[in-house]
Short mmCIF file of C-alpha atoms and ligand atoms in Angstrom, two decimals:
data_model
loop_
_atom_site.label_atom_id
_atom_site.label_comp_id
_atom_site.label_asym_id
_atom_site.label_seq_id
_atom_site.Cartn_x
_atom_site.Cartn_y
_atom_site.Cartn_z
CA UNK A 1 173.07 88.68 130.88
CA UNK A 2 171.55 91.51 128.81
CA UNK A 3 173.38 94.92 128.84
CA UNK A 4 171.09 97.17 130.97
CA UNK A 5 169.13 100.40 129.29
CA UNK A 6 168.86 103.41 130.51
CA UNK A 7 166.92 105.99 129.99
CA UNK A 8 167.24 109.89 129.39
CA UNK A 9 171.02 109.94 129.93
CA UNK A 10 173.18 113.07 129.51
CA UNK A 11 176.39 112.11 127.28
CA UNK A 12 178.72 114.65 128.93
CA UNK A 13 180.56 112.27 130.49
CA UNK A 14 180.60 110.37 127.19
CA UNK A 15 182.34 112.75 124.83
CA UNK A 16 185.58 114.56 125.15
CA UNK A 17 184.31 118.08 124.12
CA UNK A 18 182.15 118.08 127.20
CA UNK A 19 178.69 118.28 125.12
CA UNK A 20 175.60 117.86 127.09
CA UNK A 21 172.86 116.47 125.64
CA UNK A 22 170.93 113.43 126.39
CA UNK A 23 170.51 110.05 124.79
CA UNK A 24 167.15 108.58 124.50
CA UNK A 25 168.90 105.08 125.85
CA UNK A 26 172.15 103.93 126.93
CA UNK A 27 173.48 100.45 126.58
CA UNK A 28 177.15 99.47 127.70
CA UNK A 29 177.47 96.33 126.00
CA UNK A 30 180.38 94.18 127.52
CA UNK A 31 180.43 91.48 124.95
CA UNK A 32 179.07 90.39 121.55
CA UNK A 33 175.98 88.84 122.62
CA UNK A 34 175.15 92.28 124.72
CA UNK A 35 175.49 93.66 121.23
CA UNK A 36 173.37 91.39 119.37
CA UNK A 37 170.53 91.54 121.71
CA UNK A 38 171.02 95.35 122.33
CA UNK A 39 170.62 96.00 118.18
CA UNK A 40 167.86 93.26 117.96
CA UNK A 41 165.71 95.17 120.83
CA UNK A 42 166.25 98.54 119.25
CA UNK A 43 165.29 96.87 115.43
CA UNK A 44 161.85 95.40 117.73
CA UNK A 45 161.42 98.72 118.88
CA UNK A 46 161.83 100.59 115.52
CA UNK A 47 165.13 102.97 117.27
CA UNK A 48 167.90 104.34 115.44
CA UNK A 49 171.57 102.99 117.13
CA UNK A 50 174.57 105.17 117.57
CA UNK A 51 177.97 102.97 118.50
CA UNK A 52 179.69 105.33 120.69
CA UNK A 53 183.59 104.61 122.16
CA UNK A 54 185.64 107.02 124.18
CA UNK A 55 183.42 109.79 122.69
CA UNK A 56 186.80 111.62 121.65
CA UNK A 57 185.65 112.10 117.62
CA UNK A 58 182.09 112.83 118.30
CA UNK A 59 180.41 116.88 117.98
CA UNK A 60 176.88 116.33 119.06
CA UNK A 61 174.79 118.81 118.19
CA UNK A 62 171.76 118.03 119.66
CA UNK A 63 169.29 115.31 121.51
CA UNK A 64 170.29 111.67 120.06
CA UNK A 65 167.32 110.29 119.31
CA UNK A 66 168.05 106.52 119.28
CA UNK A 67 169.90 103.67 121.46
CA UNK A 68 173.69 104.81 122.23
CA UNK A 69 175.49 102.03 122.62
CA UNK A 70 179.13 102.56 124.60
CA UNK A 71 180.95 100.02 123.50
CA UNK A 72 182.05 98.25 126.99
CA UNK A 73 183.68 95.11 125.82
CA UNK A 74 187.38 94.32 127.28
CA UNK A 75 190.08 91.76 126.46
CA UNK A 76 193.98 92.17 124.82
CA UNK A 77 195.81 88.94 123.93
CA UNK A 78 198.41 87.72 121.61
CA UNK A 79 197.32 85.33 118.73
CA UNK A 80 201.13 83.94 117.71
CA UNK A 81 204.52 85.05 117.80
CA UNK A 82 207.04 83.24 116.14
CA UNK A 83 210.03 85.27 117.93
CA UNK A 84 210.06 88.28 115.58
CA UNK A 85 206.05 88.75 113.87
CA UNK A 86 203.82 89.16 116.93
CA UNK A 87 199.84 89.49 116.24
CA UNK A 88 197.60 90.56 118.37
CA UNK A 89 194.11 91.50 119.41
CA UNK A 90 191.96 93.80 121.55
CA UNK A 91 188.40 94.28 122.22
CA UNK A 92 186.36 97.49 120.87
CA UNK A 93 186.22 98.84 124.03
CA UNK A 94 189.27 98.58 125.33
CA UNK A 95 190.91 102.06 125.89
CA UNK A 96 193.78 103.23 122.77
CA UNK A 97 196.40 104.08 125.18
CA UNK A 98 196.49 101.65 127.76
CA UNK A 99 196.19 98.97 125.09
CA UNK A 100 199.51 100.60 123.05
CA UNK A 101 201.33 100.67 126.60
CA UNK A 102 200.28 97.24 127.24
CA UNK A 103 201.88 96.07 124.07
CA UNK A 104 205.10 98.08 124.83
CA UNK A 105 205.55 96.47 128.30
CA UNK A 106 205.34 92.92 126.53
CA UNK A 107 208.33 94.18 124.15
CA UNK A 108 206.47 94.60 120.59
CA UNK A 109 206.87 97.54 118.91
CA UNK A 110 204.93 99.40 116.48
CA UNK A 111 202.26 101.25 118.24
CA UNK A 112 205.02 103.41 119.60
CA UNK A 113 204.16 106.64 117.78
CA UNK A 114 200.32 105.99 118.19
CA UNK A 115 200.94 106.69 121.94
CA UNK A 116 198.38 109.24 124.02
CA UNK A 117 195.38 109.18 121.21
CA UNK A 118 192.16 109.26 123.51
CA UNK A 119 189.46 106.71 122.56
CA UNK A 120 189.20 103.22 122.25
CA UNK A 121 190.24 100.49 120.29
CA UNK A 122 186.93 99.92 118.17
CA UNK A 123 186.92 103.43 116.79
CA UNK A 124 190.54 103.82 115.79
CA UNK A 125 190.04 101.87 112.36
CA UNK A 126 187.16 104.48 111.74
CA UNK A 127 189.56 107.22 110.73
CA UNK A 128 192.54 105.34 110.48
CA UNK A 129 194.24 107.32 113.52
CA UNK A 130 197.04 108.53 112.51
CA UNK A 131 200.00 110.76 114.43
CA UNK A 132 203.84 111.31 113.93
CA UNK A 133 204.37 109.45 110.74
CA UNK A 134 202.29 106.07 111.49
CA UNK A 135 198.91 105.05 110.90
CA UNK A 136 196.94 102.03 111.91
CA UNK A 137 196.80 100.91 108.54
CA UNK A 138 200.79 100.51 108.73
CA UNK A 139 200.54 97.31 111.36
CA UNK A 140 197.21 96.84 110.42
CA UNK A 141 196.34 92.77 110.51
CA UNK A 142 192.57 92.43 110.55
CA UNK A 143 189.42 92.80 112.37
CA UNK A 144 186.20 91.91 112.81
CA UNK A 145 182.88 93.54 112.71
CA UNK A 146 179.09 93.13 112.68
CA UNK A 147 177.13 93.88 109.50
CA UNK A 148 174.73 95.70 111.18
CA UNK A 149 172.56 95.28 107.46
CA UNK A 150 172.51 91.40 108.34
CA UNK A 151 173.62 90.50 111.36
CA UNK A 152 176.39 88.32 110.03
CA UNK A 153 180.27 88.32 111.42
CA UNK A 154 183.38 89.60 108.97
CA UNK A 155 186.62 89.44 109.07
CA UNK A 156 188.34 92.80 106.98
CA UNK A 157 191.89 92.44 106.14
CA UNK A 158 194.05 95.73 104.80
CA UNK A 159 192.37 95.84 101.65
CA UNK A 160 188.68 95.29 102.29
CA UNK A 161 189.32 98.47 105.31
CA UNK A 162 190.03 100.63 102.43
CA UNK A 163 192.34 103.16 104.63
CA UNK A 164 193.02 106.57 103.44
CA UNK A 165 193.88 109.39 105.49
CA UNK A 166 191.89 109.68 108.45
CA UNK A 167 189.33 107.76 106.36
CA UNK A 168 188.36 103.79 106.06
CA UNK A 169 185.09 101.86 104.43
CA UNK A 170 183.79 102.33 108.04
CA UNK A 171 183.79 106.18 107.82
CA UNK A 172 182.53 106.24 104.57
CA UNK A 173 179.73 103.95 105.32
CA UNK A 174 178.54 105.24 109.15
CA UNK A 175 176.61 102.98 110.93
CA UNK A 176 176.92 99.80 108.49
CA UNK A 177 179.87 97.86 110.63
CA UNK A 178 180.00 97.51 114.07
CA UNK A 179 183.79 96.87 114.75
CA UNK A 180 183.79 94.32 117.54
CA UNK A 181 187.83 93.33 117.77
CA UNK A 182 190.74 94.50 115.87
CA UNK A 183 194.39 92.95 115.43
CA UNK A 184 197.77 94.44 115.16
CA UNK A 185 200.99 93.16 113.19
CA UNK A 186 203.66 93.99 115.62
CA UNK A 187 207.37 92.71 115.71
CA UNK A 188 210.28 92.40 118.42
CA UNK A 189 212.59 94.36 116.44
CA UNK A 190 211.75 98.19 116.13
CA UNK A 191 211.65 100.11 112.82
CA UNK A 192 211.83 103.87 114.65
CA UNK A 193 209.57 106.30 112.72
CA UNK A 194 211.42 109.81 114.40
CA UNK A 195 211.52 111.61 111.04
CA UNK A 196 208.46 113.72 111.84
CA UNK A 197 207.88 116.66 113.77
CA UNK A 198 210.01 117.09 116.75
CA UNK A 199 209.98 113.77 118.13
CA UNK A 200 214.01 112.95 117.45
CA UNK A 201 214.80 116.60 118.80
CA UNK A 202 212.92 115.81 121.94
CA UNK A 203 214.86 112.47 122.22
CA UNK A 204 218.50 114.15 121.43
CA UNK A 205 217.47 116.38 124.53
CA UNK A 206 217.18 113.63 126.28
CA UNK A 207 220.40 112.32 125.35
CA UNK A 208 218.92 109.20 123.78
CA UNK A 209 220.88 108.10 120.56
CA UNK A 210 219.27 104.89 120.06
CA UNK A 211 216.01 105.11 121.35
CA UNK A 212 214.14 101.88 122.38
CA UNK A 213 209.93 101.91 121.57
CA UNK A 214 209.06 102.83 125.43
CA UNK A 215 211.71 105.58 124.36
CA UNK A 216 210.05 106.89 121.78
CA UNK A 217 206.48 106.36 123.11
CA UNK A 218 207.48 108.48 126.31
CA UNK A 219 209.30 111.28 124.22
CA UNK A 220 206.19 111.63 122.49
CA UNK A 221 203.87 111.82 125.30
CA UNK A 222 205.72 114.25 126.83
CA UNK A 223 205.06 116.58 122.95
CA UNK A 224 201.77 115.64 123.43
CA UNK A 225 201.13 117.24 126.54
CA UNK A 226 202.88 119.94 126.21
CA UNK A 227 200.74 120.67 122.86
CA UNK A 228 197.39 119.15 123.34
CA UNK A 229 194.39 120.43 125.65
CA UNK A 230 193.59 117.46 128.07
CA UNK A 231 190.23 117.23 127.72
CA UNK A 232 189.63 116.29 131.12
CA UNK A 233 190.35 119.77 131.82
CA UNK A 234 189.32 121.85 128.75
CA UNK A 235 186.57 120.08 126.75
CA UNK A 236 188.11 119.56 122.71
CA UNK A 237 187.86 116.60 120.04
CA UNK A 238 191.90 117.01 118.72
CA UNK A 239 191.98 118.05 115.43
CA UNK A 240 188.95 119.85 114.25
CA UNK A 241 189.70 119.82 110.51
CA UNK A 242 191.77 117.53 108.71
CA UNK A 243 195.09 118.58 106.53
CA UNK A 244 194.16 119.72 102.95
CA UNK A 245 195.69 117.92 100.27
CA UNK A 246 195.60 119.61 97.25
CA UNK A 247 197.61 120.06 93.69
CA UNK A 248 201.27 121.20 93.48
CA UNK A 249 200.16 124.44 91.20
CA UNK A 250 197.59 125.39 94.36
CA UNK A 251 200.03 124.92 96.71
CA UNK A 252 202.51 127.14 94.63
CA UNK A 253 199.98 129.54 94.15
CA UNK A 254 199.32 130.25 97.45
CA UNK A 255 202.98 129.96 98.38
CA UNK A 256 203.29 133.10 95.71
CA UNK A 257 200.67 134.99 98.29
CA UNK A 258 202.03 133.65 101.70
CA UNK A 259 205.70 132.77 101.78
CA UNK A 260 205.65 130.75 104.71
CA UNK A 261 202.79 128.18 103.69
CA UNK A 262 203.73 125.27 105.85
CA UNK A 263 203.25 122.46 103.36
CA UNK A 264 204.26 118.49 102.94
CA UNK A 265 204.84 116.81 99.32
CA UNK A 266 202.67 113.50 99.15
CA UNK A 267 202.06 110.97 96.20
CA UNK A 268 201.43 111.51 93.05
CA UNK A 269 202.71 115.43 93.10
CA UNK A 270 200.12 116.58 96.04
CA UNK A 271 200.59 118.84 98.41
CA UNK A 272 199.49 118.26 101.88
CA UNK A 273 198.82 121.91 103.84
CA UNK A 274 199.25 122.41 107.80
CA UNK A 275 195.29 123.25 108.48
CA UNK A 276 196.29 124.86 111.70
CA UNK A 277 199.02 127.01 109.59
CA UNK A 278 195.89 128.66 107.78
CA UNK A 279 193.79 129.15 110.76
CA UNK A 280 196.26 130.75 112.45
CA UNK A 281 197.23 132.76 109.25
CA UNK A 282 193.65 133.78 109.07
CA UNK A 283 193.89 135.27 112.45
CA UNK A 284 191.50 132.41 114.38
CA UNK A 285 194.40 131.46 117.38
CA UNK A 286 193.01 132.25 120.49
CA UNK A 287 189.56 133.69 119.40
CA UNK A 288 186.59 132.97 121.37
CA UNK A 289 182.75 133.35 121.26
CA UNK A 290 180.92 132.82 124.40
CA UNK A 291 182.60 129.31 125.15
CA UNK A 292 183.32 128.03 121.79
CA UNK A 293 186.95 128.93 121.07
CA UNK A 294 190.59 127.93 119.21
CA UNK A 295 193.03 126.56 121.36
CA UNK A 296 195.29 129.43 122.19
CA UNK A 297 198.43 127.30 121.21
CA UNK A 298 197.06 124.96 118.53
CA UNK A 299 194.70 126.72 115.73
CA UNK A 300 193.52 123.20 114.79
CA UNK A 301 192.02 122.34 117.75
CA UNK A 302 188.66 123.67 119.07
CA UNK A 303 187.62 123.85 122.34
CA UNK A 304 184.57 124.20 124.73
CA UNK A 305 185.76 126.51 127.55
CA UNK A 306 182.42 124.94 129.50
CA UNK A 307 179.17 125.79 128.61
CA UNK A 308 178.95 125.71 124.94
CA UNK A 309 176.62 123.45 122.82
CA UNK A 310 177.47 121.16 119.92
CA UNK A 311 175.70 124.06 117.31
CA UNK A 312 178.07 126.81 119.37
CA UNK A 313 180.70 125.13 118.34
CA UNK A 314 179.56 123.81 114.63
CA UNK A 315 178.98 127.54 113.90
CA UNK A 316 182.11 128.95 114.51
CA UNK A 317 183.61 125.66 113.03
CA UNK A 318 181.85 126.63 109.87
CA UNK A 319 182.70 130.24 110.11
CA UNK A 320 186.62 128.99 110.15
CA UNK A 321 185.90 127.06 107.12
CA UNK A 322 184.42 130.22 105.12
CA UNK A 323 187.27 132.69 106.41
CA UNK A 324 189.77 130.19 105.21
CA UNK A 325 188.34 129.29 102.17
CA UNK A 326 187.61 132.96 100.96
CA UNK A 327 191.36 133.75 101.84
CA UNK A 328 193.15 130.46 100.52
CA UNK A 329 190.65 128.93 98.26
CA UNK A 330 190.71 125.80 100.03
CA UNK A 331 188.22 123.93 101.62
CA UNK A 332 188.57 122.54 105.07
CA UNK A 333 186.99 119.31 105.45
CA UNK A 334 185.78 118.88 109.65
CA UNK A 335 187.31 115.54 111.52
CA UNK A 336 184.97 115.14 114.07
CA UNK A 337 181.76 112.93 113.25
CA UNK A 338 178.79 115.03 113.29
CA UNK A 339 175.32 113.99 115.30
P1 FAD B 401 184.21 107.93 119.24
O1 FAD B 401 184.44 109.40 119.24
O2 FAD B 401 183.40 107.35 120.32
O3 FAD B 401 183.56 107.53 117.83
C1 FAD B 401 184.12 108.01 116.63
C2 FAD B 401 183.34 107.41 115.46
O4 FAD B 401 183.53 106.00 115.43
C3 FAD B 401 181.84 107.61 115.58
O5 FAD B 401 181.32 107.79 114.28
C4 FAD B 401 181.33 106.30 116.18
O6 FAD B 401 180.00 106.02 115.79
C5 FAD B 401 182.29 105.30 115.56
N1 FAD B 401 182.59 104.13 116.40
C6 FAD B 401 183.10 104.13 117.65
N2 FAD B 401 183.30 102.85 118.07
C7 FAD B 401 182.91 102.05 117.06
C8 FAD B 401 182.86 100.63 116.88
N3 FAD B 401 183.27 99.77 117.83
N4 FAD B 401 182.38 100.14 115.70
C9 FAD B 401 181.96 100.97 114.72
N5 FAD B 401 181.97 102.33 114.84
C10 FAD B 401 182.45 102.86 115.99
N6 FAD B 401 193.02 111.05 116.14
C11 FAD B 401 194.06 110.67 115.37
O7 FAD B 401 193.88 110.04 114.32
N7 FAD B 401 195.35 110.98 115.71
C12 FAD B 401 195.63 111.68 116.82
O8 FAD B 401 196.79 111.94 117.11
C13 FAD B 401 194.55 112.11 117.65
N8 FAD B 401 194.78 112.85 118.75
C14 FAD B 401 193.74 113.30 119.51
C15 FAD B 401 194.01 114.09 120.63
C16 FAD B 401 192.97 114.55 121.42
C17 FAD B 401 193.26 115.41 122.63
C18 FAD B 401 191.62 114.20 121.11
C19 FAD B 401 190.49 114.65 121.99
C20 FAD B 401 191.35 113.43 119.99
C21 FAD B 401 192.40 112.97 119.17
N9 FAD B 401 192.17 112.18 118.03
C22 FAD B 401 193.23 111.76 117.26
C23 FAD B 401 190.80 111.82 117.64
C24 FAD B 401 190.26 110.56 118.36
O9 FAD B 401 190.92 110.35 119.58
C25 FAD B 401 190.41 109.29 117.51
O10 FAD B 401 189.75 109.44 116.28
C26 FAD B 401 189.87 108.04 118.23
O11 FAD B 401 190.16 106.88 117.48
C27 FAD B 401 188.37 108.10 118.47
O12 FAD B 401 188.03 107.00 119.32
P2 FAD B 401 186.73 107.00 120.22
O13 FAD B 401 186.62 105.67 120.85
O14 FAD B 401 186.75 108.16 121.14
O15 FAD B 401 185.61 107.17 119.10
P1 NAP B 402 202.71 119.31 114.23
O1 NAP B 402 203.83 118.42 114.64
O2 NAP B 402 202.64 120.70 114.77
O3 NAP B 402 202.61 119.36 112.66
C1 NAP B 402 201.61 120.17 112.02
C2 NAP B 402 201.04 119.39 110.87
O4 NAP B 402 202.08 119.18 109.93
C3 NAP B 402 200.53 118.06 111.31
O5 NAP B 402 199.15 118.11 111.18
C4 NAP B 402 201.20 117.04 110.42
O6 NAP B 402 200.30 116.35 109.56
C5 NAP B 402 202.11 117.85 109.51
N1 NAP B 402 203.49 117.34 109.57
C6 NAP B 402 204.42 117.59 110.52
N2 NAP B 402 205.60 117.01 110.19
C7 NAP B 402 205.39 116.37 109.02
C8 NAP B 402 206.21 115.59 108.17
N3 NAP B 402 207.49 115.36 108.45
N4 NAP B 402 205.66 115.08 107.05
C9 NAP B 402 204.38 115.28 106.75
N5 NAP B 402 203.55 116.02 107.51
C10 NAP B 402 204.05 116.57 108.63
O7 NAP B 402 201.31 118.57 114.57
P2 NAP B 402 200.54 118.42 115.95
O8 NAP B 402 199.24 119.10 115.83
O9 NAP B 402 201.43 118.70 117.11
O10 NAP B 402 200.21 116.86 115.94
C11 NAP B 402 201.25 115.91 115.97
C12 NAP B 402 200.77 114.62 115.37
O11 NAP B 402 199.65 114.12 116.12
C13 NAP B 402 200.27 114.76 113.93
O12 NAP B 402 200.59 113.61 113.21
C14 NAP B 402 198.77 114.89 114.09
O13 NAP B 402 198.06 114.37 112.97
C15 NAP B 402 198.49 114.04 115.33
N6 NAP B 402 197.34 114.58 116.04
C16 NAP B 402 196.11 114.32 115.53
C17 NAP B 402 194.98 114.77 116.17
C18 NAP B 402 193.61 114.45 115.64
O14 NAP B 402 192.63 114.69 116.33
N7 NAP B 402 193.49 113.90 114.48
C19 NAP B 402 195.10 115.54 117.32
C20 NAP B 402 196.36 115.81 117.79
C21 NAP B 402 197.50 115.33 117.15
P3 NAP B 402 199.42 115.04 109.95
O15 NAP B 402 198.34 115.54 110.83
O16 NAP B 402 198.93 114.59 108.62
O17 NAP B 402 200.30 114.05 110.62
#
């Protein structure tokens, strides 16, 4: 059966920061053949298509003009396990969360750390989600998407994905891959990642010594929401800006400035800054303009207190990026994909 159309549809219940605006169409495909027919309609029709998940890395800044496809399709299984390598697989649009709890519950482990991250399954090789130390692209095994360019079926392994931080061949190439499944090298035996943030302090509180993944998953749900604005209550996309990474001799320079520069060493002598460490330096925790704001306990995320539109919030996005960039001399570069 063909995924229904409609027509004229607000997206506010289709993206996180609570952004209303209305899609010219709205298709919820439920499996691959909804998909096919849904792009081969809009190509007949001469629309533009927007693949939309849990809406949870979207700003929209005004009408979308095209198809939106929500991504609808559902299905987990396990493709072998030999006793200790597990693999397995999930539809696009199965949700992140439940899908990483549903692989705890079955006793594989590495997904632990990736617990709470809104969205779906489909969109988390976009940016390569990444939290506490792990990213996808660490029990990465494959996936497979639609070239949108010719209609033809490919499998991407590591390589051909192209992972960076928050960034993949998908996000540098939007629209050209429709990522239909993805699959997941897990194991029995877990290879604890606590090393970052407060994640083993919150399990020594706890009184676990030897945490097990559920363990470690639970400790760091409960950081999470302590932390994090639930956007079913206060309308944000996480992270607004990703962490600069710049050269040792920046970071040293500004160090010479501001003494407490919250910074990370990575490869090859970079420097990876706290974004929310300069936003808050620069005085933006808290502030608010109409309904665009800063979370009031997390600089790097940006929130719609209700009314606000997409440009509300791009504008005092970009006024962030100018403040901190005329007092660091770095550039902030945004997260959120931009329609
Ligand atoms: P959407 O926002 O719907 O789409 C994001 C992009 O992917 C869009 O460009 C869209 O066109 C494209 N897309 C979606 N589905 C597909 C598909 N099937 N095929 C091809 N393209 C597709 N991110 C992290 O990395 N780490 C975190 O810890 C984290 N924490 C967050 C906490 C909160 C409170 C919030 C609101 C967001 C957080 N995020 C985090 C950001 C976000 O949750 C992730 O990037 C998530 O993977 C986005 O999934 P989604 O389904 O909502 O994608
Ligand atoms: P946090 O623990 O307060 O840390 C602040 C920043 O410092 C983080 O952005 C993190 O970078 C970095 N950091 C902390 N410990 C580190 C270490 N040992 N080595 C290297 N870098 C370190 O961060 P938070 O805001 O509460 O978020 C916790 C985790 O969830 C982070 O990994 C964050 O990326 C993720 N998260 C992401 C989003 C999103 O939308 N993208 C939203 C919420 C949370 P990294 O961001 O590079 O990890």
């Amino acid at each position: 059966m063909t995924a229904a159309w409609q027509e004229q549809v607000s997206l506010k219940p289709f993206n996180t920061f609570g952004i209303d605006v209305n899609a010219r169409y709205l298709a919820q495909p439920s499996n691959d053949q909804q998909v096919r027919e849904a792009l081969a309609e809009a190509k007949q029709r001469g629309l533009a298509v927007l693949v939309i998940g849990g809406g949870s890395n979207l700003l929209l800044t005004r009408d979308i003009d095209a198809l939106v496809l929500h991504m609808a399709s559902r299905g987990r299984r396990v493709l072998s396990d030999d006793g200790e390598q597990v693999v397995v697989e999930a539809e696009a649009g199965e949700a992140w969360h439940p899908f990483v709890q549903w692989t705890l519950a079955q006793g594989f482990c590495g997904l632990e750390n990736l617990s709470l991250i809104p969205g779906t399954v489909g969109a988390a090789p976009m940016q390569n989600v990444g939290a506490y130390g792990v990213e996808i692209k660490d029990i990465f095994a494959g996936l497979t998407a639609l070239d949108r360019q010719t209609g033809e079926l490919r499998d991407f392994d590591l390589q051909a994905c192209a992972f960076g931080y928050r960034d993949s061949v998908f996000k540098r190439n939007p629209g050209r891959w429709l990522i239909l499944r993805v699959r997941f090298a897990l194991s029995h035996t877990l290879r604890a990642h606590l090393d970052y943030g407060p994640v083993r302090q919150r399990l020594t509180e706890q009184g676990v010594d030897e945490p097990s993944a559920q363990a470690i998953s639970d400790a760091i749900c409960s950081i999470r929401r302590e932390k994090l604005p639930d956007p079913a209550e206060l309308g944000n996309a996480g992270s607004f800006f990703k962490n600069p990474v710049v050269s040792a001799e920046c970071a040293e320079q500004i160090r010479s400035q501001h003494p407490g520069l919250v910074a990370y060493p990575q490869a090859q002598g970079q420097v990876k800054l706290a974004a929310g460490w300069l936003i808050e330096q620069a005085g933006w925790k808290g502030y608010r303009e109409g309904d665009a704001g800063v979370h009031r306990l997390q600089s790097l995320v940006l929130v719609n207190y209700g009314q606000a539109s997409g440009a509300q919030m791009h504008a005092l996005a970009l006024k962030i990026q100018a403040d901190v960039q005329r007092r660091f001399g770095v550039e902030l570069e945004m997260e959120p994909n931009l329609y």
